[in-house]
Short mmCIF file of C-alpha atoms in Angstrom, two decimals:
data_model
loop_
_atom_site.label_atom_id
_atom_site.label_comp_id
_atom_site.label_asym_id
_atom_site.label_seq_id
_atom_site.Cartn_x
_atom_site.Cartn_y
_atom_site.Cartn_z
CA MET A 100 51.08 83.73 86.51
CA ARG A 101 52.73 82.20 83.46
CA ARG A 102 56.09 82.15 85.27
CA TYR A 103 54.56 80.17 88.13
CA VAL A 104 53.03 77.62 85.78
CA ILE A 105 56.40 77.21 84.08
CA GLY A 106 58.02 76.84 87.50
CA LEU A 107 55.56 74.14 88.49
CA VAL A 108 56.26 72.26 85.25
CA ALA A 109 60.00 72.59 85.93
CA LEU A 110 59.59 71.17 89.41
CA GLY A 111 57.46 68.35 88.08
CA LEU A 112 60.10 67.38 85.55
CA ALA A 113 63.17 67.92 87.68
CA GLY A 114 61.71 67.01 91.06
CA PRO A 115 62.63 63.31 90.96
CA ALA A 116 66.24 64.31 90.34
CA TRP A 117 66.38 65.89 93.77
CA ALA A 118 64.38 63.27 95.63
CA GLN A 119 65.67 62.54 99.11
CA ASP A 120 66.41 59.02 100.19
CA ARG A 121 64.47 57.58 103.12
CA ALA A 122 67.41 57.98 105.51
CA GLY A 123 67.14 61.75 105.11
CA GLY A 124 70.67 62.13 103.75
CA LEU A 125 71.81 64.41 101.03
CA PRO A 126 69.52 64.73 98.03
CA SER A 127 70.40 62.41 95.20
CA LEU A 128 71.10 64.06 91.90
CA ASP A 129 70.41 62.32 88.64
CA ALA A 130 72.42 64.23 86.09
CA GLN A 131 70.49 62.70 83.20
CA GLN A 132 67.12 63.84 84.61
CA VAL A 133 68.41 67.32 85.42
CA GLY A 134 70.05 67.61 82.02
CA SER A 135 66.88 66.47 80.31
CA ALA A 136 64.77 68.95 82.25
CA LEU A 137 67.18 71.82 81.52
CA SER A 138 67.16 70.90 77.82
CA THR A 139 63.39 71.46 77.66
CA PRO A 140 62.53 74.81 76.02
CA LEU A 141 59.71 75.44 78.50
CA ILE A 142 62.08 74.99 81.45
CA GLN A 143 64.70 77.17 79.78
CA GLU A 144 62.14 79.91 79.25
CA GLY A 145 60.92 79.66 82.85
CA ILE A 146 64.41 79.90 84.31
CA ALA A 147 65.34 82.76 81.95
CA ALA A 148 62.16 84.61 83.00
CA THR A 149 63.10 84.16 86.65
CA ILE A 150 66.58 85.49 85.97
CA ASP A 151 64.96 88.44 84.17
CA GLU A 152 62.98 89.25 87.31
CA PHE A 153 66.05 89.13 89.54
CA ALA A 154 68.00 91.27 87.06
CA ASP A 155 65.12 93.76 86.90
CA ALA A 156 65.21 94.08 90.69
CA VAL A 157 68.87 95.11 90.48
CA LEU A 158 68.45 97.20 87.31
CA GLN A 159 65.79 99.34 89.03
CA THR A 160 68.42 100.62 91.47
CA HIS A 161 68.56 104.41 91.32
CA VAL A 162 72.05 105.84 90.96
CA GLY A 163 70.87 109.40 91.63
CA PRO A 164 72.50 109.68 95.09
CA LEU A 165 75.88 109.22 93.36
CA ALA A 166 75.08 111.44 90.38
CA HIS A 167 77.09 114.36 91.72
CA TYR A 168 80.26 112.19 91.58
CA ALA A 169 79.80 111.44 87.88
CA ASP A 170 81.09 113.43 84.97
CA PRO A 171 78.46 116.06 84.15
CA ARG A 172 78.52 114.82 80.56
CA ALA A 173 77.05 111.51 81.82
CA LYS A 174 73.78 113.40 82.42
CA LEU A 175 72.79 111.40 85.48
CA ARG A 176 69.56 112.52 87.12
CA PRO A 177 68.29 111.49 90.54
CA ASP A 178 65.85 109.05 88.93
CA THR A 179 68.44 107.41 86.64
CA THR A 180 68.61 103.66 87.21
CA ILE A 181 71.24 101.06 86.43
CA GLY A 182 68.87 99.84 83.73
CA ASP A 183 68.85 103.31 82.19
CA LEU A 184 72.65 103.23 82.07
CA ALA A 185 72.63 99.73 80.51
CA ALA A 186 70.15 100.89 77.86
CA ARG A 187 72.45 103.74 76.89
CA SER A 188 75.16 101.32 75.75
CA ASN A 189 72.80 98.59 74.51
CA PRO A 190 69.14 99.40 73.83
CA ASN A 191 68.42 95.66 73.53
CA TYR A 192 70.10 94.71 76.80
CA ARG A 193 66.93 93.13 78.26
CA LYS A 194 66.44 90.88 75.23
CA ASP A 195 70.15 90.04 75.17
CA LEU A 196 70.13 89.22 78.88
CA HIS A 197 67.12 86.94 78.45
CA GLU A 198 68.65 85.12 75.47
CA SER A 199 71.99 84.75 77.28
CA ALA A 200 70.26 83.27 80.31
CA ARG A 201 68.24 80.86 78.16
CA SER A 202 71.36 79.82 76.25
CA ALA A 203 73.23 79.23 79.49
CA VAL A 204 70.43 77.00 80.81
CA ALA A 205 70.43 75.05 77.53
CA ALA A 206 74.21 74.62 77.68
CA THR A 207 73.97 73.47 81.28
CA GLY A 208 71.34 70.90 80.27
CA ARG A 209 73.57 69.55 77.52
CA ALA A 210 76.56 69.44 79.88
CA MET A 211 74.55 67.57 82.52
CA GLN A 212 73.48 64.99 79.96
CA ASP A 213 77.07 64.61 78.78
CA VAL A 214 78.24 64.21 82.38
CA ALA A 215 75.62 61.51 82.90
CA SER A 216 76.70 59.70 79.75
CA MET A 217 80.36 59.94 80.68
CA SER A 218 79.63 58.83 84.22
CA ALA A 219 77.98 55.67 82.96
CA GLU A 220 80.89 55.01 80.61
CA LEU A 221 83.43 55.52 83.39
CA LYS A 222 81.46 53.09 85.57
CA ARG A 223 81.66 50.46 82.80
CA THR A 224 85.41 51.08 82.49
CA SER A 225 85.81 50.78 86.25
CA ASP A 226 83.87 47.50 86.22
CA ARG A 227 86.12 46.11 83.46
CA ILE A 228 89.26 47.08 85.38
CA ARG A 229 87.85 45.65 88.61
CA HIS A 230 87.12 42.37 86.79
CA LEU A 231 90.69 42.24 85.42
CA LEU A 232 92.11 42.98 88.88
CA ASP A 233 90.02 40.15 90.36
CA GLN A 234 91.27 37.79 87.65
CA THR A 235 94.87 38.84 88.21
CA ARG A 236 94.50 38.43 91.99
CA ALA A 237 93.03 34.94 91.48
CA GLU A 238 95.92 33.97 89.18
CA ILE A 239 98.47 35.24 91.68
CA ASP A 240 96.74 33.38 94.50
CA SER A 241 96.76 30.17 92.45
CA LEU A 242 100.54 30.45 92.03
CA ARG A 243 101.18 30.46 95.78
#
């Protein structure tokens, strides 16, 4: 239930970033809004929890049917899962996976905000260059 509440909050915050225009074209993407949403700890937690659920679905895969191909020292049983194997090398793999996912969402949020800031700056630069080109064109035209 908590995951769904977090998801609804995420959609509420990020929804305007994916709003469609009235012509039904491609969704518009506001990098600043997306970056801001992804920088919110509640959103990060919700996305990380969703990734946890998808990972758990994979990690519950039983490797037993292939156990007879493994080295007997691996001690694979028919009910051994990929998660069991991961836990052998890292008992904290679930916590580490969750923290890695959350960190990745946070980094993506920061990157989106930086992209938005840089995009605005590049637009200003483009406008300055366009203005100079217009001035130069006008000067050239006045010489003719």
